CSV table of C-alpha atoms and ligand atoms in Angstrom, one decimal:
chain,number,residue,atom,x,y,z
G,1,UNK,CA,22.3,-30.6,-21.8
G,2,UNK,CA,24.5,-29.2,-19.3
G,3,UNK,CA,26.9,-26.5,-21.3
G,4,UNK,CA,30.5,-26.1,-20.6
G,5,UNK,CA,30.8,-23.3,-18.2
G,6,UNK,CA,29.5,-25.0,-14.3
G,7,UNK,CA,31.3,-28.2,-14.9
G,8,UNK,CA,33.7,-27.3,-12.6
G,9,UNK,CA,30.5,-26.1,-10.3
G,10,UNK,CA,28.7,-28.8,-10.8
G,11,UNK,CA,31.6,-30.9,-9.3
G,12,UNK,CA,32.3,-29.3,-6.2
G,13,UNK,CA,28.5,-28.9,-5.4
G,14,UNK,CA,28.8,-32.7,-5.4
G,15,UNK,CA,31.9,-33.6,-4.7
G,16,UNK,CA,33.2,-31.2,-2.0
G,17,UNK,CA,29.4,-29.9,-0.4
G,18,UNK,CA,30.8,-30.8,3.4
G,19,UNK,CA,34.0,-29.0,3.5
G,20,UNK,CA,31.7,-25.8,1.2
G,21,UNK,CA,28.9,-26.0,4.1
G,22,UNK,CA,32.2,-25.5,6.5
G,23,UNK,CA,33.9,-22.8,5.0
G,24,UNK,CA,30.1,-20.7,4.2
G,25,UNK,CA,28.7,-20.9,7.8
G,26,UNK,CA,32.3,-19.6,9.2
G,27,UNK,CA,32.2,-16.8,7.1
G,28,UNK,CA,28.5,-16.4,7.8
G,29,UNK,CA,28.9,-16.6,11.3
G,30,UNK,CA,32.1,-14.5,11.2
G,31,UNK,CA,30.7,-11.5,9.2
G,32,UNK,CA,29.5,-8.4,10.6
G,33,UNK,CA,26.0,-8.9,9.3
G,34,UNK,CA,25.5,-12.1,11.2
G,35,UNK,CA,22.0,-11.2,13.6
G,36,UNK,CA,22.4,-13.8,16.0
G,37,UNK,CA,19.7,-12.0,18.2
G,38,UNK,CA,17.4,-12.8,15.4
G,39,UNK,CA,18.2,-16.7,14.4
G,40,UNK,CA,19.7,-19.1,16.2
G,41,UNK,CA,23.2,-21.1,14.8
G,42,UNK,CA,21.3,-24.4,14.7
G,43,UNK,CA,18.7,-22.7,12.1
G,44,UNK,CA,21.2,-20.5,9.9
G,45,UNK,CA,23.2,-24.4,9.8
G,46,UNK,CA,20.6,-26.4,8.8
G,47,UNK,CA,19.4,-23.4,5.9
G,48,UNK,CA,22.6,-23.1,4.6
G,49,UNK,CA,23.3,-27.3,4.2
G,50,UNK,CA,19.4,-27.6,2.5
G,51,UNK,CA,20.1,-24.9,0.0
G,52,UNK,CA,23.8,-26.4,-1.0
G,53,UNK,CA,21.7,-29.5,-1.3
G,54,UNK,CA,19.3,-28.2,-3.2
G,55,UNK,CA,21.4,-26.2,-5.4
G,56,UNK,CA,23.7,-29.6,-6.1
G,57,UNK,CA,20.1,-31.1,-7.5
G,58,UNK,CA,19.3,-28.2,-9.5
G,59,UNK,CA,22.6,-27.9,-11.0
G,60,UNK,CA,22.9,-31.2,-12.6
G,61,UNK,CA,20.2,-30.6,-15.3
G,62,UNK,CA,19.4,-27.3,-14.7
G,63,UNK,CA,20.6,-24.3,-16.8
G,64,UNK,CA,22.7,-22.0,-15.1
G,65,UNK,CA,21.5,-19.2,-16.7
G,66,UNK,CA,18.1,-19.2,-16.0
G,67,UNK,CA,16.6,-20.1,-12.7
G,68,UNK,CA,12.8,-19.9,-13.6
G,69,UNK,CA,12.3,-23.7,-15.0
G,70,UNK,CA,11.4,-26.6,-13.6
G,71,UNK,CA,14.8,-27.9,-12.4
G,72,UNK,CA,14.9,-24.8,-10.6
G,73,UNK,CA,11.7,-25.2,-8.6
G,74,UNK,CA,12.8,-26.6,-5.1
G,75,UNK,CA,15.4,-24.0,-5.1
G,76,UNK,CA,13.1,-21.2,-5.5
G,77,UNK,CA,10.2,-22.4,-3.0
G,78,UNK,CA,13.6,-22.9,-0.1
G,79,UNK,CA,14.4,-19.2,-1.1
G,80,UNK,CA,10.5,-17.8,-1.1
G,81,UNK,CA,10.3,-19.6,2.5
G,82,UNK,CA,13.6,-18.4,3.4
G,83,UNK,CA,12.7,-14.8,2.8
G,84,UNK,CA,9.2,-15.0,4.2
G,85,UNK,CA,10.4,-16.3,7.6
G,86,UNK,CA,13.4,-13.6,7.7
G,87,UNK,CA,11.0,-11.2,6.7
G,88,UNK,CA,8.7,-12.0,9.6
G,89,UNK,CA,11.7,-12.8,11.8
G,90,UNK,CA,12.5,-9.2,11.3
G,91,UNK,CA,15.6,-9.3,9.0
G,92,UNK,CA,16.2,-6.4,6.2
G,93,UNK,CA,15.6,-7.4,2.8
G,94,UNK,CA,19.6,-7.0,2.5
G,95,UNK,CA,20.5,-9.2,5.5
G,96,UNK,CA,18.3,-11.7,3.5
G,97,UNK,CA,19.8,-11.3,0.2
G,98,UNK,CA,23.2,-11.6,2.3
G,99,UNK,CA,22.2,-14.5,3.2
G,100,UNK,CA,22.8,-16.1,-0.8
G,101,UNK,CA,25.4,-13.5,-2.2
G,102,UNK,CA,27.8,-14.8,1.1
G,103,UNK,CA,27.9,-18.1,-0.3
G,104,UNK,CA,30.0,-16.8,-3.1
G,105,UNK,CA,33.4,-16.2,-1.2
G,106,UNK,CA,33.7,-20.2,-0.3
G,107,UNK,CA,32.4,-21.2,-3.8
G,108,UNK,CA,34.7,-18.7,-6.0
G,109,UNK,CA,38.0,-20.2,-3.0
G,110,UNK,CA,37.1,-23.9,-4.1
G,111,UNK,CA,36.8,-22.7,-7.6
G,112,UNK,CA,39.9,-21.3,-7.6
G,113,UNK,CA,41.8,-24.5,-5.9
G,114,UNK,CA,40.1,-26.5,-8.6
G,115,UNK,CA,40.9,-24.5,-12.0
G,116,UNK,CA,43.9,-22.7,-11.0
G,117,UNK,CA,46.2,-23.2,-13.8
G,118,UNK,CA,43.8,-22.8,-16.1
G,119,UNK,CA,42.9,-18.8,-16.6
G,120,UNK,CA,40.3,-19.0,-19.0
G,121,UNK,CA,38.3,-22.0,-17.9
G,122,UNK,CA,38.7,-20.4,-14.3
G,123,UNK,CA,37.0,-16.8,-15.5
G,124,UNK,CA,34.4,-18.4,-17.2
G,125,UNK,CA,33.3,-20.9,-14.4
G,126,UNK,CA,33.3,-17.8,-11.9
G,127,UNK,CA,31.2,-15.8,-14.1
G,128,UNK,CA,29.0,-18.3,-14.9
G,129,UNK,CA,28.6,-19.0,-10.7
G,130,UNK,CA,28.3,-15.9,-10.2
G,131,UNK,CA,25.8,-14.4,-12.0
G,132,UNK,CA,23.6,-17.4,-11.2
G,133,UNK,CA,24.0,-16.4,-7.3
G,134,UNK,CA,23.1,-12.8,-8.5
G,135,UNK,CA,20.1,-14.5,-9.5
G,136,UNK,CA,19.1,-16.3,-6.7
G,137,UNK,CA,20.2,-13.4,-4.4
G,138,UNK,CA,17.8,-11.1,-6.6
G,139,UNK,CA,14.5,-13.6,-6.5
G,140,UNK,CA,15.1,-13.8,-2.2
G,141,UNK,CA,14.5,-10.1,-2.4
G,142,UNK,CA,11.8,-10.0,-4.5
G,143,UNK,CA,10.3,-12.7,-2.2
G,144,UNK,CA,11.3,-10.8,1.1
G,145,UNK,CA,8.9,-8.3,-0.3
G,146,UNK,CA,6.6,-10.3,-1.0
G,147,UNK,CA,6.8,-11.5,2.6
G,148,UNK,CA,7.1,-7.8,4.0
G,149,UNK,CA,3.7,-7.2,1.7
G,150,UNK,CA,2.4,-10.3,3.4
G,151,UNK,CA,3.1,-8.7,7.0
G,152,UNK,CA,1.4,-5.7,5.8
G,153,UNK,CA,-1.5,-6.8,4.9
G,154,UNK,CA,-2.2,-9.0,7.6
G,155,UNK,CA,-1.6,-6.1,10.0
G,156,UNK,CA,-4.3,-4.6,7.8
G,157,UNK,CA,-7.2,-7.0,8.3
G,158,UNK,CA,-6.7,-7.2,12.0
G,159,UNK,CA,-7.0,-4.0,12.5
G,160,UNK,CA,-9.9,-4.0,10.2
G,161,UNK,CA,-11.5,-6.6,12.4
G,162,UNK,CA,-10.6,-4.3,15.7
G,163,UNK,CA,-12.1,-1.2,14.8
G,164,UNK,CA,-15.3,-2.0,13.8
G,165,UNK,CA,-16.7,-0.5,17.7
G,166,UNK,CA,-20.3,0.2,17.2
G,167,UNK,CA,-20.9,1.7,20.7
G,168,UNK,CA,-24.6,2.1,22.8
G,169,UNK,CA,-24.2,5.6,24.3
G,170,UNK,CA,-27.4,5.2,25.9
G,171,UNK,CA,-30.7,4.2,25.2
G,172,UNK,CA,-31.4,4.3,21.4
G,173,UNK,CA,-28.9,5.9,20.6
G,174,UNK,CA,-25.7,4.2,19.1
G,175,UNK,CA,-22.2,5.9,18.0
G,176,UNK,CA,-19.3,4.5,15.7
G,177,UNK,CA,-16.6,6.4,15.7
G,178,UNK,CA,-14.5,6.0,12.6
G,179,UNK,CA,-10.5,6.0,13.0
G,180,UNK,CA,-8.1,5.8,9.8
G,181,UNK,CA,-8.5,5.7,6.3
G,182,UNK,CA,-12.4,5.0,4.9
G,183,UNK,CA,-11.9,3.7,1.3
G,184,UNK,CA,-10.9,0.2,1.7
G,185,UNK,CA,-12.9,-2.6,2.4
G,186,UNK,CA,-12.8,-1.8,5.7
G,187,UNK,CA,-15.6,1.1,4.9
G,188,UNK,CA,-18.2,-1.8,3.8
G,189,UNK,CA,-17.2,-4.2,6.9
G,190,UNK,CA,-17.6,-1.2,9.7
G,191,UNK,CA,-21.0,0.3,8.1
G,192,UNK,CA,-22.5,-3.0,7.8
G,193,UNK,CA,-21.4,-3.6,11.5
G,194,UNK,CA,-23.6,-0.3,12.3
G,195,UNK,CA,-26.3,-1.9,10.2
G,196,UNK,CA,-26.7,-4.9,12.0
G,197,UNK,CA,-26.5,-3.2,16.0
G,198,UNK,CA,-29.4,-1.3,14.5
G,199,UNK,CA,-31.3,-4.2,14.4
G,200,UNK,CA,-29.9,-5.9,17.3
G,201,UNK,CA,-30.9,-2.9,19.5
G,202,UNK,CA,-33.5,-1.4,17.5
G,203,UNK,CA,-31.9,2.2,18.2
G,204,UNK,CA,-33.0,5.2,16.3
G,205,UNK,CA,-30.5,7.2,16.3
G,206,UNK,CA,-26.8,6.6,14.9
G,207,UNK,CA,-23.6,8.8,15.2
G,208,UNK,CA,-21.0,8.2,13.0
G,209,UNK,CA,-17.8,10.3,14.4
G,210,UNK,CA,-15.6,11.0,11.3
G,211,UNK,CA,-13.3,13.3,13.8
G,212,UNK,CA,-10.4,9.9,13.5
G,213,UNK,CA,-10.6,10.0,9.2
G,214,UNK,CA,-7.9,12.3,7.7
G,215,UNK,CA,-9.6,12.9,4.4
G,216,UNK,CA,-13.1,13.1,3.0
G,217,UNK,CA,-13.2,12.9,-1.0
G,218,UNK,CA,-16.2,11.6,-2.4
G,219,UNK,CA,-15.8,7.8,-2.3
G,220,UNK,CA,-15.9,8.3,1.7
G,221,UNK,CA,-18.7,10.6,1.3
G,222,UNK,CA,-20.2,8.7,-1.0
G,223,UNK,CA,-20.0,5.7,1.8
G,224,UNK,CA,-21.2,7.7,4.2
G,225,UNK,CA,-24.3,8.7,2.3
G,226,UNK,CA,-25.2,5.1,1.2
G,227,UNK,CA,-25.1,4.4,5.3
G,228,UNK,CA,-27.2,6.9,6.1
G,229,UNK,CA,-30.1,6.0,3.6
G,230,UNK,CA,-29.6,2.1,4.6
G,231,UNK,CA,-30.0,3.2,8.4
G,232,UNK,CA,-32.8,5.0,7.4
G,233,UNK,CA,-35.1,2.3,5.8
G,234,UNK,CA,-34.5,0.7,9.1
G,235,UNK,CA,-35.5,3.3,11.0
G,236,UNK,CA,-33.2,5.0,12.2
G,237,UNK,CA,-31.7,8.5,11.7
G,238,UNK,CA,-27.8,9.3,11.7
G,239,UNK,CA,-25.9,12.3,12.6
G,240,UNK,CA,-22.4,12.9,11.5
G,241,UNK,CA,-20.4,14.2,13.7
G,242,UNK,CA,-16.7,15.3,13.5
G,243,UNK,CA,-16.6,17.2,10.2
G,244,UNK,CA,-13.7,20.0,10.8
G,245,UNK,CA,-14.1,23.4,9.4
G,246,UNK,CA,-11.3,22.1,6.4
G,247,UNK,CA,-13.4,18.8,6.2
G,248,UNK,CA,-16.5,21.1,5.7
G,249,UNK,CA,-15.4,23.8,3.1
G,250,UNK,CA,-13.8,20.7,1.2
G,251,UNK,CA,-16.9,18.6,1.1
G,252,UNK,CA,-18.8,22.3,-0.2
G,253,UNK,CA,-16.4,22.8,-2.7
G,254,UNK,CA,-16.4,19.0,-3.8
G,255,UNK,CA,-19.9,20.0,-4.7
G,256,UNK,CA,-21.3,17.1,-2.4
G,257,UNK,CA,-24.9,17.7,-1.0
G,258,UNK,CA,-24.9,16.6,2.7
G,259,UNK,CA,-27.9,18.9,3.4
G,260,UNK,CA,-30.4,16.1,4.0
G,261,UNK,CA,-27.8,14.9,7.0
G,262,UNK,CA,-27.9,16.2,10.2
G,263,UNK,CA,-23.6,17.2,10.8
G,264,UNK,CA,-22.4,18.0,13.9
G,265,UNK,CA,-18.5,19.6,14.4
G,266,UNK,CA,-18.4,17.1,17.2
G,267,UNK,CA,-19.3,14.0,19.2
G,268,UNK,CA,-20.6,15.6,22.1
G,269,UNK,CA,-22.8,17.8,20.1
G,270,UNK,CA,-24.0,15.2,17.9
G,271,UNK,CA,-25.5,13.4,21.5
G,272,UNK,CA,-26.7,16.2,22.8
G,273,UNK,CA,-29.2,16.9,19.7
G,274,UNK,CA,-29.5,12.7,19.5
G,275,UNK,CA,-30.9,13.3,23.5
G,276,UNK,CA,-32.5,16.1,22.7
G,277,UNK,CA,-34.6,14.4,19.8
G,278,UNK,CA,-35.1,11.0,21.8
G,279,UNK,CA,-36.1,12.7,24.9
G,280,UNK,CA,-39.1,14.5,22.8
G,281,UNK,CA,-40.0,11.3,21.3
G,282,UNK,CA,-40.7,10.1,25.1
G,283,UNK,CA,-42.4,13.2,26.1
G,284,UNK,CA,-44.4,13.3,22.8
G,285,UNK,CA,-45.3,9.1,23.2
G,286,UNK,CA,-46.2,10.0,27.4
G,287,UNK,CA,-48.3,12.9,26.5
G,288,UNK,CA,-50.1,11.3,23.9
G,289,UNK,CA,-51.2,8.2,26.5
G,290,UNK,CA,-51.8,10.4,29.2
S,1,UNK,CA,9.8,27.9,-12.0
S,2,UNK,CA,12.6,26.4,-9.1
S,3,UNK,CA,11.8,23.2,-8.3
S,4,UNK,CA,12.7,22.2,-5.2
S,5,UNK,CA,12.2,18.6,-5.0
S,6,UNK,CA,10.3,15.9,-7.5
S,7,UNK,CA,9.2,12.7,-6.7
S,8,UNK,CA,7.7,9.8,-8.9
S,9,UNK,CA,4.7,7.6,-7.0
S,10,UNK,CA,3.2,4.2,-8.7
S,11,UNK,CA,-0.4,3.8,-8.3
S,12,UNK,CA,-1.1,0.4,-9.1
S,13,UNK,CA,-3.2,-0.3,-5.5
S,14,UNK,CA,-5.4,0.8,-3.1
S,15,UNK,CA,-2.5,1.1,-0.8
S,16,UNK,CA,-0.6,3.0,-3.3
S,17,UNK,CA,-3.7,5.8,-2.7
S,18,UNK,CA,-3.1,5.8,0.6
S,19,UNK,CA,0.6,6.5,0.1
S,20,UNK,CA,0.0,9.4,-2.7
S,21,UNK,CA,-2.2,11.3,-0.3
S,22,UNK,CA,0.2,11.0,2.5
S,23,UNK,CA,3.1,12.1,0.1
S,24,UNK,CA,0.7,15.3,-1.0
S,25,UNK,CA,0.1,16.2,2.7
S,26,UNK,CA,4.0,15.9,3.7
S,27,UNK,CA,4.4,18.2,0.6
S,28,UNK,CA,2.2,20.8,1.1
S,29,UNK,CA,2.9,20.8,4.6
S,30,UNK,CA,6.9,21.3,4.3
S,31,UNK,CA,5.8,24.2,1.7
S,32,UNK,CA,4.1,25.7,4.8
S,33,UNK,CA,0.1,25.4,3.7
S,34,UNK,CA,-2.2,25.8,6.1
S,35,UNK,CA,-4.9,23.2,7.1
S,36,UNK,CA,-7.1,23.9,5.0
S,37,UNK,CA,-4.9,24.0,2.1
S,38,UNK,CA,-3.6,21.0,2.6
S,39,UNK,CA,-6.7,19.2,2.9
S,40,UNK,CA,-7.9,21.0,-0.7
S,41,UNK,CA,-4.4,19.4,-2.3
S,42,UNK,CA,-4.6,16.0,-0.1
S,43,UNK,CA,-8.6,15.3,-1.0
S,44,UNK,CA,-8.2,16.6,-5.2
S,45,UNK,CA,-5.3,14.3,-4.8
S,46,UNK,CA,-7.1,11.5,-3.9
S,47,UNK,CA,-9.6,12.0,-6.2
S,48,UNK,CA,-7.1,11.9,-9.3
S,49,UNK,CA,-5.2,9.1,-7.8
S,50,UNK,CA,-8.7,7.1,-7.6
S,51,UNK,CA,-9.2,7.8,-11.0
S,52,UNK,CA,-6.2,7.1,-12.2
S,53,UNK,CA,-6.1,3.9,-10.3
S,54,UNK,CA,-10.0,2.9,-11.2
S,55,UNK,CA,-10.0,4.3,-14.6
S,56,UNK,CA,-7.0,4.4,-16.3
S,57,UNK,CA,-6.2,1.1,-15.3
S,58,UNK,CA,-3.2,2.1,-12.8
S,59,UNK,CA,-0.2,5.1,-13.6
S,60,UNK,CA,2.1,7.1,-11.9
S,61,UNK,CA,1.9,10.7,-10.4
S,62,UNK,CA,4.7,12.9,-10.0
S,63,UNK,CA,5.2,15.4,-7.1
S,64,UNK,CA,6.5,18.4,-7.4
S,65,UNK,CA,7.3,21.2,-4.8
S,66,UNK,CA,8.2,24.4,-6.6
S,67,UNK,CA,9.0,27.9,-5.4
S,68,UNK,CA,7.9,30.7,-7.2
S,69,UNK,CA,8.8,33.9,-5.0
S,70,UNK,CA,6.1,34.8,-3.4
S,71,UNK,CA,4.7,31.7,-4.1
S,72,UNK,CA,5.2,28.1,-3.4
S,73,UNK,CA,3.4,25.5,-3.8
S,74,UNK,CA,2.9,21.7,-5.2
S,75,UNK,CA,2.3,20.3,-8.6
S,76,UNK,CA,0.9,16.7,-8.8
S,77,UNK,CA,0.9,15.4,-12.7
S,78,UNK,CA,-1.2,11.9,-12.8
S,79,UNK,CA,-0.6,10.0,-15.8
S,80,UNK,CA,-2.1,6.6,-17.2
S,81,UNK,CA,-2.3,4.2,-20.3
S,82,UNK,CA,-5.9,3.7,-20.2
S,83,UNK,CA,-8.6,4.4,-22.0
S,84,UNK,CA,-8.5,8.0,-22.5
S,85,UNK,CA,-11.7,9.9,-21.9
S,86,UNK,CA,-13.9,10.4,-25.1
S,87,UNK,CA,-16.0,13.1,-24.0
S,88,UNK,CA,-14.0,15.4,-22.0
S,89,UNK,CA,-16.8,18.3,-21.3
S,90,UNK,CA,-19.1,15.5,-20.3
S,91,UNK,CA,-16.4,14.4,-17.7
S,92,UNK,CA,-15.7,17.3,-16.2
S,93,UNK,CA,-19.5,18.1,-15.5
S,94,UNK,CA,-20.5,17.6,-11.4
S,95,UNK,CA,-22.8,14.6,-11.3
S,96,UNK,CA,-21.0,13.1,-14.5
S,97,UNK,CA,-20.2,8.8,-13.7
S,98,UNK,CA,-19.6,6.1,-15.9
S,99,UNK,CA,-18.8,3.8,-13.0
S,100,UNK,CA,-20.9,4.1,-9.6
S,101,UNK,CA,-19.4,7.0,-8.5
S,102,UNK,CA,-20.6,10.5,-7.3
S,103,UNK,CA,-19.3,11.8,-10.2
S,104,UNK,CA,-17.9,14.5,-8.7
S,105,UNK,CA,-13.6,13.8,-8.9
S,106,UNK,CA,-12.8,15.6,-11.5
S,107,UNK,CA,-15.2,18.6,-11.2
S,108,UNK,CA,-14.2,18.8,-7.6
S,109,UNK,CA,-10.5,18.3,-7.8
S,110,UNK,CA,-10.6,21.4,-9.9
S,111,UNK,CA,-12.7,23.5,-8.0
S,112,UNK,CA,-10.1,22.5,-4.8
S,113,UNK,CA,-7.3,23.2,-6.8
S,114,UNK,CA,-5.7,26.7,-7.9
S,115,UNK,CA,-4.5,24.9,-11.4
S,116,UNK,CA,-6.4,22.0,-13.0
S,117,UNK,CA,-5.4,20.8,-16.5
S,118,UNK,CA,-6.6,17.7,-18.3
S,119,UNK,CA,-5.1,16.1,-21.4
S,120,UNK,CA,-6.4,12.9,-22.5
S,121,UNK,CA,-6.6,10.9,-25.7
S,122,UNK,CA,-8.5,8.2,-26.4
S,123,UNK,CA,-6.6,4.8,-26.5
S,124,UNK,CA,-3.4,5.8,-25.3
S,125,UNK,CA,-4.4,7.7,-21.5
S,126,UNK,CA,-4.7,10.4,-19.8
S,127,UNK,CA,-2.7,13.1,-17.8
S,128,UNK,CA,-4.5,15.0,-15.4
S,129,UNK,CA,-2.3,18.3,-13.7
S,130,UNK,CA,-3.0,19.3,-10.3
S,131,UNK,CA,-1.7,22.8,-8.3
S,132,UNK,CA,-1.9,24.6,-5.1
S,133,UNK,CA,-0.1,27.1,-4.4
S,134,UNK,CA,0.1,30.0,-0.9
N,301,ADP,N1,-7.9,8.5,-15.8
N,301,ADP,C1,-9.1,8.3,-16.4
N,301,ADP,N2,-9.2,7.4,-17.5
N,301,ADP,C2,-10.4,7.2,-18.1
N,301,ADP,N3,-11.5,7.8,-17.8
N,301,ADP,C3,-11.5,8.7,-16.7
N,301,ADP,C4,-10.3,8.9,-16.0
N,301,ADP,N4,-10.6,9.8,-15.0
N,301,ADP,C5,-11.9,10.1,-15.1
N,301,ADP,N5,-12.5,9.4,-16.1
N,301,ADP,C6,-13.9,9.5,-16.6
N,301,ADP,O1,-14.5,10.6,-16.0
N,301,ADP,C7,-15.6,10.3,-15.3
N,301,ADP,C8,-15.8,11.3,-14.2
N,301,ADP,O2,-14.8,11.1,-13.2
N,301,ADP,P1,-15.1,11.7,-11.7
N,301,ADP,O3,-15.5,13.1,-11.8
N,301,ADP,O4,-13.9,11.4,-10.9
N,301,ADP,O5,-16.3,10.8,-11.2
N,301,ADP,P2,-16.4,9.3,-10.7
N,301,ADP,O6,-15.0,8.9,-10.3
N,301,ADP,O7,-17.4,9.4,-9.6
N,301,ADP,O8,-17.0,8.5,-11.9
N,301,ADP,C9,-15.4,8.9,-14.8
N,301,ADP,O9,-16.6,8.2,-14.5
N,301,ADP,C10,-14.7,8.3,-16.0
N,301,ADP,O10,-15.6,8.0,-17.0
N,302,MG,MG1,-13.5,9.8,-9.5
């Protein structure tokens, strides 16, 4: 049952929403805030008409207190795509919320022209519209985040799915060198890359450059480790390379036992020894057959 | 103790890990540690965050940067609703894990840290206290 307080709302949602759609997009498009570099007129238009539309629909059964029920729905999935698309479109979370809260100034002026005489029925009305735009204004920013966390984490997996470069630096010998934080998924996806070119090339030796990871606590060296024995049932041996002298003392005093790796401070030392031990393979195998 | 700045941090994600140790290294280095210090705070951190995160269920941490003439440093307080830990000894010991891990956090956070406390009931959480100081 629709209470009291929004009659008066309820009517000029219905009755006036042409001459409110006129009035909101003016002020819209004559406020500071207004990013026409980001939308175009056409788009902010046809937004702003749906959502009056909408909100005439919720309004006639819905509460106006509450804006999490079913009446409510369609309004709430407009505002969640609203915010998403702003968020990608690059708006900030208050130009989005802007967005609703401006819609207040022509609702509160037709308010006013409707109620005027009466002060009390006027007050209530304009509280009761206004804190249900508060509302709305407050669920668009909790979905712009939503849509910023969205961005994020796409952002995330692609660059997951770049920088998994498990390199041949010459015969045998392969090298991934590891750039960014190690502890997300991302740590399982690039070792098993390494995994798999050691059976695609059958190399026996892998680097695995830490000299791009910022920290090494023991998850990442706990990664690392778990590489190194996987790489070693198949057959070949890894050298880290890249461990800084403030990477090395804090591994020693994590209490973390690397002795049975071969670490190198860097890449290019890491291939020399790698040359060094596949060269004396050769020489070892050519001796033995001469 | 002059605090110079405090700071509150969720830890509720994997991200939010990310974003604790980048807040310790900011930290320690505007209070002028060298690199090696900073990685000792920066990697204990990380270790307590994980922890905190993976163990007590998600928390908080608060940073603090303090000055203490001569010294100045950073105080990280981790706190949680978990669990608790029953056996706090047996925690603390190097090789101690009753997930998969090396079992080497909390032992080694203290051994990188100039001032390690750990309160912890079971039931209600546990707070874990982190310093470094130059
Ligand atoms: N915040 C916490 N809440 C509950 N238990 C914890 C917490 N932090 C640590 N522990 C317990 O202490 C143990 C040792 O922790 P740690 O030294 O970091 O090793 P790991 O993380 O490898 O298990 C954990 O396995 C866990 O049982
Ligand atoms: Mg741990």
């Amino acid at each position: 049952m629709p209470s009291a307080a929004g009659q008066t709302l309820r009517k000029v949602l219905a009755q006036s929403q042409k001459e409110l759609l006129g009035d909101w997009l003016q002020g819209q498009l004559a406020a500071s805030t207004l990013r026409s570099d980001l939308m175009k007129e056409n788009e902010l238009r046809e937004q702003s008409r749906e959502l009056l539309a909408l909100l005439q629909t919720a309004t006639q059964n819905g509460s106006l207190e509450r804006i999490d029920g079913t009446d409510w729905t369609a309004v709430r999935e407009f505002l969640a795509r609203v915010s998403r698309s702003r968020a990608q479109q690059g708006f900030s979370s208050s130009d989005t919320a802007t967005f609703v809260f401006s819609l207040k100034e022509p609702l509160f002026a037709r308010l006013r022209a409707d109620l005027g005489n009466d002060a009390q029925a006027l007050a209530d009305e304009l509280w009761a519209t206004g804190y249900l735009l508060d509302r709305l204004g407050l669920y668009t920013t909790e979905m712009y985040v939503k849509g910023r966390e969205e961005v994020i984490s796409r952002q995330q997996r692609e660059m997951m799915e770049l920088s998994t470069p498990v390199v041949q630096l010459w015969e045998n010998i392969l090298a991934l060198p590891l750039i960014g934080t190690l502890d997300s998924e991302r740590t399982q996806v690039v070792m098993e890359s390494l995994l798999q070119k050691i059976v695609e090339t059958g190399a026996s030796i892998a680097i695995i450059d830490i000299t791009g990871v910022p920290t090494v606590d023991t998850l990442v060296a706990q990664h690392l480790l778990k590489t190194v024995a996987a790489a070693r049932l198949m057959g070949a041996d890894c050298i880290i390379s890249g461990i800084r002298p403030q990477i090395a003392q804090t591994i020693v005093h994590l209490g973390v036992n690397l002795s049975d790796v071969t670490t190198k401070a860097s890449l290019a030392d890491a291939f020399s020894i790698a040359l060094k031990r596949t060269d004396a393979n050769l020489s070892r195998y050519s001796g033995a057959a001469t | 103790m002059a605090v110079v700045h405090r700071s509150v941090l969720p830890i509720r994600s994997q991200e939010d890990i990310v974003r604790v140790r980048k807040a310790t290294r900011e930290s320690a280095v505007v209070q002028g540690f060298s690199l090696v210090e900073q990685t000792k705070i920066v990697t204990a951190a990380s270790e307590i965050a994980r922890n905190t995160l993976d163990y007590g269920g998600g928390g908080e941490v608060e940073v603090t940067l303090f000055s203490e003439p001569p010294r100045r440093g950073v105080r990280l307080v981790f706190s949680d609703k978990g669990p608790g830990i029953a056996d706090i000894e047996q925690a603390l010991k190097d090789g101690f894990t009753s997930g998969s891990g090396l079992g080497l956090g909390l032992s080694g956070a203290k051994r990188l840290s100039n001032e390690f406390s750990l309160q912890s009931k079971v039931g209600e959480g546990t707070q874990v206290t982190i310093a470094r100081w130059r």
